[in-house]
Amino acid sequence: MDSRAPPGWFTPPATDRPNTVGGSGHALWGGRFEDGLAPEMEVLNRSLDVDWRLWRHDIRGSRAWARGLERAGLLSSLEAAEIDRGLLEVERELEEFDGPSGLGDEDIHTVVERLLTEAIGPVGGKLHTGRSRNDQVSTDFRLWGREAVDLLRGSLVPLIEALADKARETADIVMPGYTHLQQAQPVPAGHWLLSRAWPLVRDLEHLRAVHRDCDVLPLGSGAIAGCPFDVDRAALAVDLGFSRVSENSMDGVSDRDWAARLLFGAAMTGVHLSQVAEDLVLFSSSEFGFLRLGDAYTTGSSLMPQKRNPDVAELTRGKSGRLVGNLMGMLTVLKGLPTGYNRDLQEDKHAVFDSVDTLAVVLPAITGAVATMTLNPGRIGRALRAELCATDLADYLVRRGVPFREAHHRAGELVRIAEGADHELGDLTLEEMTAVHPAFGEDVYRVLDPAASVESRAVRGGTSGAALQAQLEALAEAVEEPATGTVPPPPRTRPGRASGRRIR
Ligand code: ARG
């Protein structure tokens, strides 16, 4: 993670502290105009309230650009030192600000350049040589984007770990596994929990790809046609920690694919979190009672004293809507753009900031809820219906050479007989069973035990204790070193058949 990411950087700016810099606008482009902007146009034009949070990145990019200009012989070393000192002074000044309210500037680039010129005089005007706000904003945004990706990855890992810890803790609890929300086959609770962790591992891997996309330096692209001066872009990239430079200046100023892919990743994570949340809402309901969310993550009702509401899960589920919406918004902005830079692109930041902020709030909360929830083995055990093992009954016959189709049919008959007599499958007598198929023997009752059923599925990715252990190890490896583009190597521990080994 980039240690330069300032703490609390995603906190929305507060506006209650007085600004120390006046609010007189300082347009960067006034020369060819006789009149100023109409007030209503100023409001539309202004992006400062959104791009304010890029100020550190703008200063960082500007300092690197000044060094680039010096290397290209466009600034004397005295001028370059003066500009660097000025930018550091601007940085200290902006540290004192809580937000842009009261500033009349158009955007953060204008603020920085104005404060620089106020600090060091006309030599500040040399900083923008060969640069446009188009390559500048694209650079600032990517500098921010790399930090955001690291932060998101850093917030996903604790949730994956919380799910894994809970899976280890609850490995002995056998619960109904569902299809169509109907009881299907028994699974360990840990298997359910890990089924919610793997999608998040894929989200981590997606973010790695976003980081690679973002890791391209646009600076030096100018407005669209590149820089007329001999600025060493490779050196600039090294200076700013980018591993590549953009190869086409027109693409360099207009490429926001990384931002769209970040938004896709955030939306996908939102969908995954929403699914986890839905499980928590459902399983914590009175009807299920499989789990209880910790006091710290539930709320009561102002009217109904008995209520214990799963707000953490509902809010997580609800916020996924705006994560999906932000992606749609961005794709819609990008869709109709003609060649080159277009001002529409200014709309890119709001969506990305909002999605990252949303996840920065949601992820820690849902992580805490998972870490502190308790499963109720009694309620889960009582919910297990014997029919969950109907498939095991068919598999029993298959092991005795009966073709699966017929075995399935015979098991179904037994379910029908049990249902008709208001019995559970295990209550059927051996005579009743052998009447349906002669291959049934005394040992059939063993396969009707949900724990045995779970233990019998020992394939990799299956439900046995050993398979679950191997899954946990594979998960830990995937989180440490997410596999990209390759089939992950098999986990070190191979699941043994029905070994009865339980997770540590
Ligand atoms: N605030 C602008 C943005 O976010 C900066 C670039 C302005 N460029 C321009 N040609 N007006 O995109």
Coordinates of C-alpha atoms and ligand atoms in Angstrom, one line a residue:
M1 CA 0.0 0.0 0.0
D2 CA 1.3 3.5 -0.8
S3 CA 2.4 4.9 2.5
R4 CA 2.0 8.4 1.1
A5 CA -1.8 8.0 1.3
P6 CA -2.7 10.5 3.9
P7 CA -4.7 9.1 6.8
G8 CA -8.4 9.7 6.6
W9 CA -8.0 10.9 3.0
F10 CA -11.5 9.7 2.0
T11 CA -13.2 11.8 4.7
P12 CA -15.6 14.3 3.1
P13 CA -14.2 17.7 3.6
A14 CA -15.7 19.7 6.5
T15 CA -16.4 23.4 5.9
D16 CA -16.6 24.9 9.4
R17 CA -13.0 26.2 9.5
P18 CA -12.3 29.6 8.0
N19 CA -10.2 29.6 4.8
T20 CA -7.0 31.5 5.0
V21 CA -6.8 32.2 1.3
G22 CA -9.2 34.6 -0.3
G23 CA -11.9 33.6 -2.7
S24 CA -11.0 35.6 -5.7
G25 CA -11.1 33.4 -8.8
H26 CA -7.9 33.0 -10.9
A27 CA -8.9 31.6 -14.2
L28 CA -6.1 30.0 -16.2
W29 CA -7.4 30.7 -19.6
G30 CA -8.8 34.3 -19.7
G31 CA -6.7 35.9 -22.4
R32 CA -9.0 35.6 -25.4
F33 CA -12.2 36.6 -23.5
E34 CA -13.6 40.0 -23.0
D35 CA -16.2 39.0 -20.4
G36 CA -16.1 36.8 -17.4
L37 CA -18.3 33.7 -17.0
A38 CA -22.0 34.1 -16.2
P39 CA -22.6 33.2 -12.6
E40 CA -24.7 30.2 -13.5
M41 CA -22.0 29.0 -15.9
E42 CA -19.4 29.4 -13.1
V43 CA -21.5 27.0 -10.9
L44 CA -21.7 24.5 -13.7
N45 CA -18.1 24.9 -14.7
R46 CA -16.7 24.5 -11.2
S47 CA -15.3 21.1 -10.2
L48 CA -13.4 22.3 -7.1
D49 CA -15.8 20.8 -4.7
V50 CA -15.2 17.4 -6.2
D51 CA -11.6 17.5 -7.2
W52 CA -10.5 19.3 -4.0
R53 CA -9.3 16.0 -2.6
L54 CA -6.7 15.7 -5.4
W55 CA -4.6 18.6 -4.0
R56 CA -1.8 16.4 -2.7
H57 CA -1.6 14.6 -6.0
D58 CA -1.7 17.8 -7.9
I59 CA 1.3 19.1 -5.9
R60 CA 3.1 15.9 -6.2
G61 CA 2.6 15.8 -10.0
S62 CA 3.5 19.5 -10.3
R63 CA 6.8 19.0 -8.4
A64 CA 7.7 16.2 -10.7
W65 CA 6.8 18.3 -13.8
A66 CA 9.0 21.1 -12.5
R67 CA 11.9 18.7 -12.2
G68 CA 11.1 17.5 -15.7
L69 CA 11.2 21.0 -17.1
E70 CA 14.5 21.6 -15.3
R71 CA 16.0 18.4 -16.9
A72 CA 14.7 19.6 -20.3
G73 CA 16.5 23.0 -19.8
L74 CA 13.2 25.0 -19.6
L75 CA 13.7 26.0 -16.0
S76 CA 17.1 27.0 -14.5
S77 CA 18.0 25.1 -11.4
L78 CA 17.3 28.3 -9.4
E79 CA 13.8 28.6 -10.9
A80 CA 13.1 24.9 -10.4
A81 CA 14.2 25.2 -6.7
E82 CA 12.0 28.3 -6.3
I83 CA 9.0 26.5 -7.7
D84 CA 9.6 23.4 -5.6
R85 CA 9.9 25.5 -2.5
G86 CA 6.7 27.3 -3.5
L87 CA 4.8 24.1 -4.0
L88 CA 5.9 22.9 -0.6
E89 CA 4.7 26.1 0.9
V90 CA 1.3 25.7 -0.9
E91 CA 1.2 22.1 0.5
R92 CA 1.6 23.4 4.0
E93 CA -1.0 26.1 3.4
L94 CA -3.5 23.6 2.1
E95 CA -2.9 21.3 5.0
E96 CA -4.7 24.0 7.1
F97 CA -7.7 23.9 4.9
D98 CA -10.7 21.7 5.6
G99 CA -12.3 22.2 2.3
P100 CA -12.8 24.5 -0.7
S101 CA -15.8 26.5 0.5
G102 CA -15.1 30.1 0.2
L103 CA -12.7 29.6 -2.7
G104 CA -13.8 31.0 -6.0
D105 CA -11.4 29.0 -8.1
E106 CA -12.6 26.7 -10.9
D107 CA -10.7 23.6 -9.9
I108 CA -7.9 22.2 -7.7
H109 CA -5.2 22.9 -10.5
T110 CA -6.2 26.5 -10.5
V111 CA -6.0 26.8 -6.7
V112 CA -2.5 25.3 -6.6
E113 CA -1.2 27.5 -9.4
R114 CA -2.7 30.6 -7.9
L115 CA -1.3 29.9 -4.4
L116 CA 2.1 29.1 -6.0
T117 CA 2.2 32.4 -7.8
E118 CA 1.0 34.3 -4.7
A119 CA 3.9 32.6 -2.8
I120 CA 6.8 33.0 -5.3
G121 CA 5.6 35.6 -7.8
P122 CA 5.7 35.4 -11.6
V123 CA 8.2 32.6 -11.8
G124 CA 5.2 30.4 -10.7
G125 CA 3.7 31.1 -14.1
K126 CA 6.5 29.0 -15.7
L127 CA 5.2 25.7 -14.1
H128 CA 2.5 25.2 -16.6
T129 CA 5.0 25.2 -19.6
G130 CA 4.2 22.4 -22.0
R131 CA 1.5 21.0 -19.7
S132 CA -2.3 21.2 -20.0
R133 CA -4.9 20.6 -17.3
N134 CA -5.9 17.6 -19.5
D135 CA -2.8 15.6 -18.9
Q136 CA -2.5 17.1 -15.4
V137 CA -5.9 16.0 -14.2
S138 CA -5.5 12.6 -15.8
T139 CA -2.2 12.2 -13.9
D140 CA -3.5 13.5 -10.6
F141 CA -6.5 11.1 -10.9
R142 CA -4.3 8.1 -11.6
L143 CA -2.1 9.0 -8.7
W144 CA -5.2 9.0 -6.5
G145 CA -6.6 5.9 -8.2
R146 CA -3.6 3.7 -7.3
E147 CA -3.9 4.7 -3.7
A148 CA -7.6 4.0 -3.8
V149 CA -7.1 0.5 -5.3
D150 CA -4.6 -0.3 -2.5
L151 CA -7.0 0.9 0.1
L152 CA -9.8 -1.1 -1.3
R153 CA -7.6 -4.2 -1.4
G154 CA -6.5 -3.5 2.1
S155 CA -10.2 -3.3 3.2
L156 CA -11.3 -6.5 1.4
V157 CA -8.6 -8.7 3.0
P158 CA -9.9 -8.4 6.6
L159 CA -13.4 -9.4 5.5
I160 CA -12.1 -12.5 3.7
E161 CA -10.1 -13.3 6.8
A162 CA -13.2 -12.8 9.1
L163 CA -15.2 -15.2 6.9
A164 CA -12.3 -17.7 7.1
D165 CA -12.0 -17.3 10.9
K166 CA -15.7 -17.8 11.3
A167 CA -15.6 -20.8 8.9
R168 CA -12.9 -22.4 11.1
E169 CA -14.8 -21.7 14.2
T170 CA -18.0 -23.2 12.9
A171 CA -16.6 -26.1 10.9
D172 CA -18.4 -28.7 13.1
I173 CA -21.8 -27.2 12.5
V174 CA -23.7 -29.0 9.8
M175 CA -26.4 -26.8 8.2
P176 CA -28.8 -27.2 5.3
G177 CA -27.3 -26.1 2.0
Y178 CA -29.9 -24.5 -0.3
T179 CA -30.9 -24.4 -3.9
H180 CA -34.0 -22.4 -4.8
L181 CA -34.0 -21.5 -1.1
Q182 CA -35.2 -25.1 -0.5
Q183 CA -33.2 -27.5 1.6
A184 CA -30.9 -29.4 -0.8
Q185 CA -27.9 -31.1 0.8
P186 CA -26.2 -30.7 4.1
V187 CA -23.0 -28.6 4.2
P188 CA -20.7 -27.5 7.0
A189 CA -21.4 -23.9 8.0
G190 CA -17.8 -23.1 7.2
H191 CA -18.5 -24.2 3.6
W192 CA -21.3 -21.7 3.3
L193 CA -19.1 -19.0 4.8
L194 CA -16.2 -19.7 2.4
S195 CA -18.6 -19.7 -0.5
R196 CA -19.0 -16.0 0.3
A197 CA -15.2 -15.4 0.6
W198 CA -14.1 -16.7 -2.8
P199 CA -16.0 -14.0 -4.7
L200 CA -14.2 -11.4 -2.7
V201 CA -10.9 -13.1 -3.7
R202 CA -11.9 -12.6 -7.3
D203 CA -12.6 -8.9 -6.5
L204 CA -9.1 -8.7 -5.1
E205 CA -7.7 -10.1 -8.3
H206 CA -9.8 -7.7 -10.4
L207 CA -8.4 -4.8 -8.4
R208 CA -4.9 -5.9 -9.2
A209 CA -5.7 -5.6 -12.8
V210 CA -7.2 -2.1 -12.2
H211 CA -3.9 -1.2 -10.6
R212 CA -2.0 -2.2 -13.6
D213 CA -4.4 -0.2 -15.9
C214 CA -4.0 2.8 -13.7
D215 CA -0.2 2.5 -13.6
V216 CA 0.3 4.5 -16.8
L217 CA 1.7 8.1 -16.9
P218 CA -0.3 10.5 -19.1
L219 CA 1.8 13.5 -18.1
G220 CA 3.6 14.9 -21.2
S221 CA 0.5 14.3 -23.4
G222 CA -0.3 18.1 -23.2
A223 CA -3.8 19.0 -24.2
I224 CA -4.1 16.2 -26.8
A225 CA -1.0 16.4 -29.1
G226 CA 1.9 15.8 -26.8
C227 CA 4.5 18.2 -25.4
P228 CA 6.6 20.4 -27.7
F229 CA 9.6 20.4 -25.3
D230 CA 12.1 17.7 -24.8
V231 CA 10.7 16.4 -21.5
D232 CA 11.9 12.9 -20.5
R233 CA 8.6 11.1 -19.9
A234 CA 10.3 7.9 -18.8
A235 CA 12.1 9.9 -16.0
L236 CA 8.8 11.5 -15.1
A237 CA 7.2 8.1 -14.8
V238 CA 10.0 6.9 -12.5
D239 CA 9.7 10.1 -10.4
L240 CA 6.0 9.5 -9.9
G241 CA 6.2 5.8 -9.5
F242 CA 4.5 4.8 -12.7
S243 CA 5.8 1.7 -14.5
R244 CA 4.7 2.8 -18.0
V245 CA 4.0 6.0 -20.0
S246 CA 0.9 6.3 -22.3
E247 CA 1.9 5.7 -25.9
N248 CA -0.7 8.0 -27.6
S249 CA -1.2 11.5 -26.3
M250 CA -4.9 11.7 -27.5
D251 CA -5.6 8.4 -25.7
G252 CA -3.5 9.6 -22.7
V253 CA -5.8 12.6 -22.0
S254 CA -9.1 10.8 -22.6
D255 CA -8.5 7.2 -21.3
R256 CA -10.7 6.6 -18.2
D257 CA -10.9 2.8 -18.7
W258 CA -9.1 2.2 -15.4
A259 CA -11.7 4.3 -13.6
A260 CA -14.6 2.4 -15.3
R261 CA -12.9 -0.8 -14.4
L262 CA -12.5 0.3 -10.8
L263 CA -16.2 1.2 -10.8
F264 CA -17.0 -2.3 -12.2
G265 CA -14.9 -3.8 -9.4
A266 CA -16.6 -1.7 -6.8
A267 CA -20.0 -2.6 -8.2
M268 CA -19.1 -6.3 -8.3
T269 CA -17.9 -6.2 -4.7
G270 CA -21.1 -4.4 -3.9
V271 CA -23.1 -7.2 -5.4
H272 CA -21.1 -9.8 -3.5
L273 CA -21.5 -7.9 -0.2
S274 CA -25.2 -7.6 -0.9
Q275 CA -25.4 -11.3 -1.2
V276 CA -23.6 -11.8 2.1
A277 CA -25.9 -9.2 3.6
E278 CA -29.0 -11.0 2.3
D279 CA -27.8 -14.3 3.9
L280 CA -27.3 -12.4 7.2
V281 CA -30.8 -10.9 7.1
L282 CA -32.4 -14.2 6.2
F283 CA -30.5 -16.4 8.6
S284 CA -30.8 -13.9 11.5
S285 CA -34.6 -13.7 11.1
S286 CA -36.9 -15.3 13.8
E287 CA -38.0 -17.9 11.3
F288 CA -34.4 -19.1 10.6
G289 CA -32.6 -18.2 13.8
F290 CA -29.4 -19.7 12.4
L291 CA -27.3 -16.7 13.6
R292 CA -27.3 -13.7 15.8
L293 CA -25.6 -10.5 14.9
G294 CA -23.6 -8.8 17.6
D295 CA -25.2 -5.9 19.6
A296 CA -22.7 -3.5 18.2
Y297 CA -24.1 -4.1 14.6
T298 CA -27.8 -4.3 15.2
T299 CA -30.3 -1.6 16.2
G300 CA -33.6 -1.6 18.2
S301 CA -36.9 -0.1 17.3
S302 CA -38.2 3.1 18.9
L303 CA -41.6 1.4 19.0
M304 CA -41.2 -2.3 19.3
P305 CA -39.1 -3.3 22.3
Q306 CA -38.3 -6.8 21.0
K307 CA -36.7 -5.7 17.7
R308 CA -33.2 -6.5 16.8
N309 CA -32.7 -5.2 13.4
P310 CA -29.9 -6.3 11.0
D311 CA -29.2 -2.7 9.8
V312 CA -25.6 -3.4 9.0
A313 CA -26.7 -6.0 6.5
E314 CA -29.6 -3.9 5.1
L315 CA -27.4 -0.9 4.6
T316 CA -24.7 -3.0 3.0
R317 CA -27.4 -4.4 0.6
G318 CA -28.9 -1.0 0.0
K319 CA -25.6 0.7 -0.8
S320 CA -24.8 -1.8 -3.5
G321 CA -27.4 0.1 -5.5
R322 CA -25.3 3.2 -5.8
L323 CA -22.2 1.2 -6.5
V324 CA -23.9 -0.3 -9.6
G325 CA -25.4 3.1 -10.4
N326 CA -22.0 4.8 -10.4
L327 CA -20.7 2.3 -12.9
M328 CA -23.7 2.9 -15.2
G329 CA -23.2 6.7 -14.8
M330 CA -19.5 6.5 -15.9
L331 CA -20.1 4.2 -18.8
T332 CA -22.8 6.5 -20.0
V333 CA -20.5 9.5 -19.8
L334 CA -17.8 7.7 -21.8
K335 CA -20.1 6.2 -24.3
G336 CA -20.7 9.1 -26.7
L337 CA -17.4 11.0 -26.5
P338 CA -15.9 12.2 -29.7
T339 CA -12.1 12.0 -30.2
G340 CA -9.7 13.8 -27.9
Y341 CA -10.4 15.5 -24.5
N342 CA -14.0 16.5 -23.7
R343 CA -15.2 18.3 -20.7
D344 CA -17.7 15.6 -20.0
L345 CA -14.7 13.8 -18.5
Q346 CA -14.8 16.1 -15.5
E347 CA -17.8 14.0 -14.4
D348 CA -15.5 11.0 -13.9
K349 CA -14.3 11.8 -10.5
H350 CA -17.6 12.1 -8.6
A351 CA -18.6 8.5 -9.3
V352 CA -15.2 7.0 -8.5
F353 CA -14.8 9.0 -5.3
D354 CA -18.3 8.0 -4.2
S355 CA -17.8 4.3 -4.9
V356 CA -14.5 4.2 -3.1
D357 CA -15.9 6.2 -0.1
T358 CA -19.0 3.9 0.0
L359 CA -16.9 0.8 0.2
A360 CA -14.5 2.4 2.7
V361 CA -17.5 2.8 5.0
V362 CA -19.3 -0.5 4.2
L363 CA -16.4 -3.0 4.3
P364 CA -15.2 -2.4 7.9
A365 CA -18.8 -2.5 9.1
I366 CA -19.7 -5.8 7.4
T367 CA -16.4 -7.2 8.5
G368 CA -17.1 -6.4 12.1
A369 CA -20.6 -7.9 11.8
V370 CA -19.2 -11.2 10.4
A371 CA -16.4 -11.3 13.0
T372 CA -18.8 -10.9 15.9
M373 CA -21.8 -12.9 14.8
T374 CA -22.6 -16.2 16.5
L375 CA -24.2 -19.2 14.9
N376 CA -26.9 -21.1 16.8
P377 CA -26.1 -24.8 16.4
G378 CA -29.4 -25.8 18.1
R379 CA -31.6 -23.9 15.7
I380 CA -29.5 -25.0 12.7
G381 CA -29.7 -28.7 13.9
R382 CA -33.4 -28.5 14.4
A383 CA -33.8 -27.1 10.9
L384 CA -32.0 -30.0 9.2
R385 CA -34.6 -32.2 7.5
A386 CA -33.9 -35.8 6.9
E387 CA -34.8 -35.4 3.2
L388 CA -31.5 -33.5 2.9
C389 CA -29.9 -37.0 2.7
A390 CA -32.2 -38.3 0.0
T391 CA -29.4 -37.9 -2.5
D392 CA -27.1 -40.0 -0.2
L393 CA -29.8 -42.7 -0.3
A394 CA -29.6 -42.7 -4.1
D395 CA -25.8 -42.7 -3.9
Y396 CA -26.0 -45.7 -1.5
L397 CA -27.8 -47.7 -4.2
V398 CA -25.3 -46.5 -6.8
R399 CA -22.5 -47.9 -4.7
R400 CA -24.3 -51.2 -4.9
G401 CA -24.3 -51.1 -8.7
V402 CA -27.8 -49.6 -9.3
P403 CA -27.8 -47.2 -12.2
F404 CA -28.2 -43.6 -10.9
R405 CA -31.4 -43.0 -12.8
E406 CA -33.1 -45.9 -11.1
A407 CA -31.5 -45.2 -7.7
H408 CA -32.8 -41.6 -7.9
H409 CA -36.3 -43.0 -8.6
R410 CA -36.2 -45.4 -5.7
A411 CA -34.9 -42.8 -3.3
G412 CA -37.8 -40.6 -4.4
E413 CA -40.3 -43.3 -3.7
L414 CA -39.0 -43.6 -0.2
V415 CA -39.3 -39.9 0.3
R416 CA -42.9 -40.1 -0.9
I417 CA -43.6 -43.1 1.5
A418 CA -42.1 -41.3 4.4
E419 CA -44.0 -38.1 3.6
G420 CA -47.3 -40.0 3.3
A421 CA -46.8 -41.6 6.7
D422 CA -45.7 -38.2 8.2
H423 CA -42.3 -39.8 9.0
E424 CA -38.7 -38.8 8.5
L425 CA -36.6 -40.8 6.0
G426 CA -34.7 -42.4 8.9
D427 CA -38.0 -43.6 10.5
L428 CA -38.6 -46.0 7.7
T429 CA -38.0 -49.7 8.6
L430 CA -35.6 -51.8 6.7
E431 CA -38.5 -53.8 5.4
E432 CA -40.1 -50.7 3.9
M433 CA -36.8 -49.9 2.3
T434 CA -36.1 -53.4 0.9
A435 CA -39.6 -53.4 -0.5
V436 CA -38.6 -50.5 -2.7
H437 CA -35.2 -52.0 -3.6
P438 CA -33.6 -55.2 -2.4
A439 CA -30.1 -53.7 -2.3
F440 CA -30.8 -51.8 0.9
G441 CA -29.1 -53.2 4.0
E442 CA -28.8 -52.3 7.7
D443 CA -26.0 -49.9 7.0
V444 CA -28.3 -47.6 5.0
Y445 CA -29.2 -45.7 8.2
R446 CA -25.6 -44.5 8.4
V447 CA -25.9 -42.5 5.2
L448 CA -29.0 -40.8 6.5
D449 CA -26.8 -38.9 9.0
P450 CA -26.2 -35.3 7.7
A451 CA -22.7 -35.3 9.3
A452 CA -21.8 -38.5 7.4
S453 CA -23.2 -37.1 4.2
V454 CA -21.0 -34.0 4.6
E455 CA -18.0 -36.2 5.3
S456 CA -18.6 -38.4 2.3
R457 CA -18.1 -35.5 -0.2
A458 CA -14.3 -35.4 0.0
V459 CA -13.4 -34.2 -3.4
R460 CA -11.4 -31.0 -3.7
G461 CA -14.0 -28.2 -3.2
G462 CA -16.3 -30.6 -1.3
T463 CA -17.6 -30.6 2.2
S464 CA -15.6 -33.1 4.2
G465 CA -13.5 -31.9 7.1
A466 CA -10.3 -32.5 5.1
A467 CA -11.6 -30.8 2.0
L468 CA -12.7 -27.8 4.1
Q469 CA -9.2 -27.6 5.6
A470 CA -7.6 -27.7 2.1
Q471 CA -10.0 -25.0 1.0
L472 CA -9.0 -22.8 3.9
E473 CA -5.3 -23.2 3.0
A474 CA -6.0 -22.4 -0.7
L475 CA -7.9 -19.3 0.4
A476 CA -5.1 -18.1 2.6
E477 CA -2.7 -18.6 -0.4
A478 CA -5.0 -16.8 -2.8
V479 CA -5.2 -13.8 -0.5
E480 CA -1.5 -13.6 0.0
E481 CA -0.6 -14.1 -3.7
P482 CA -3.7 -13.8 -5.8
A483 CA -3.4 -16.0 -8.9
T484 CA -3.7 -14.0 -12.2
G485 CA -4.3 -15.8 -15.4
T486 CA -3.1 -19.2 -14.3
V487 CA -4.7 -22.2 -12.8
P488 CA -3.9 -22.1 -9.1
P489 CA -1.7 -25.0 -7.9
P490 CA -3.5 -27.6 -5.9
P491 CA -3.5 -26.9 -2.1
R492 CA -0.7 -28.5 -0.2
T493 CA -3.1 -30.7 1.8
R494 CA -5.1 -33.0 -0.4
P495 CA -8.5 -33.8 0.9
G496 CA -8.5 -37.4 2.1
R497 CA -11.7 -39.5 1.9
A498 CA -13.9 -39.3 5.0
S499 CA -10.9 -38.9 7.2
G500 CA -13.0 -37.4 9.9
R501 CA -10.3 -34.7 10.4
R502 CA -11.8 -31.4 11.5
I503 CA -10.5 -28.0 11.0
R504 CA -8.2 -26.8 13.6
Ligands
ARG1 N1 -11.5 20.2 -14.0 C1 -11.2 19.6 -15.2 C2 -11.4 18.1 -15.2 O1 -11.6 17.6 -14.2 C3 -9.7 19.8 -15.5 C4 -9.4 19.8 -17.0 C5 -10.0 21.0 -17.7 N2 -9.6 21.0 -19.0 C6 -10.2 21.8 -19.9 N3 -9.8 21.7 -21.2 N4 -11.1 22.7 -19.6 O2 -11.5 17.5 -16.3

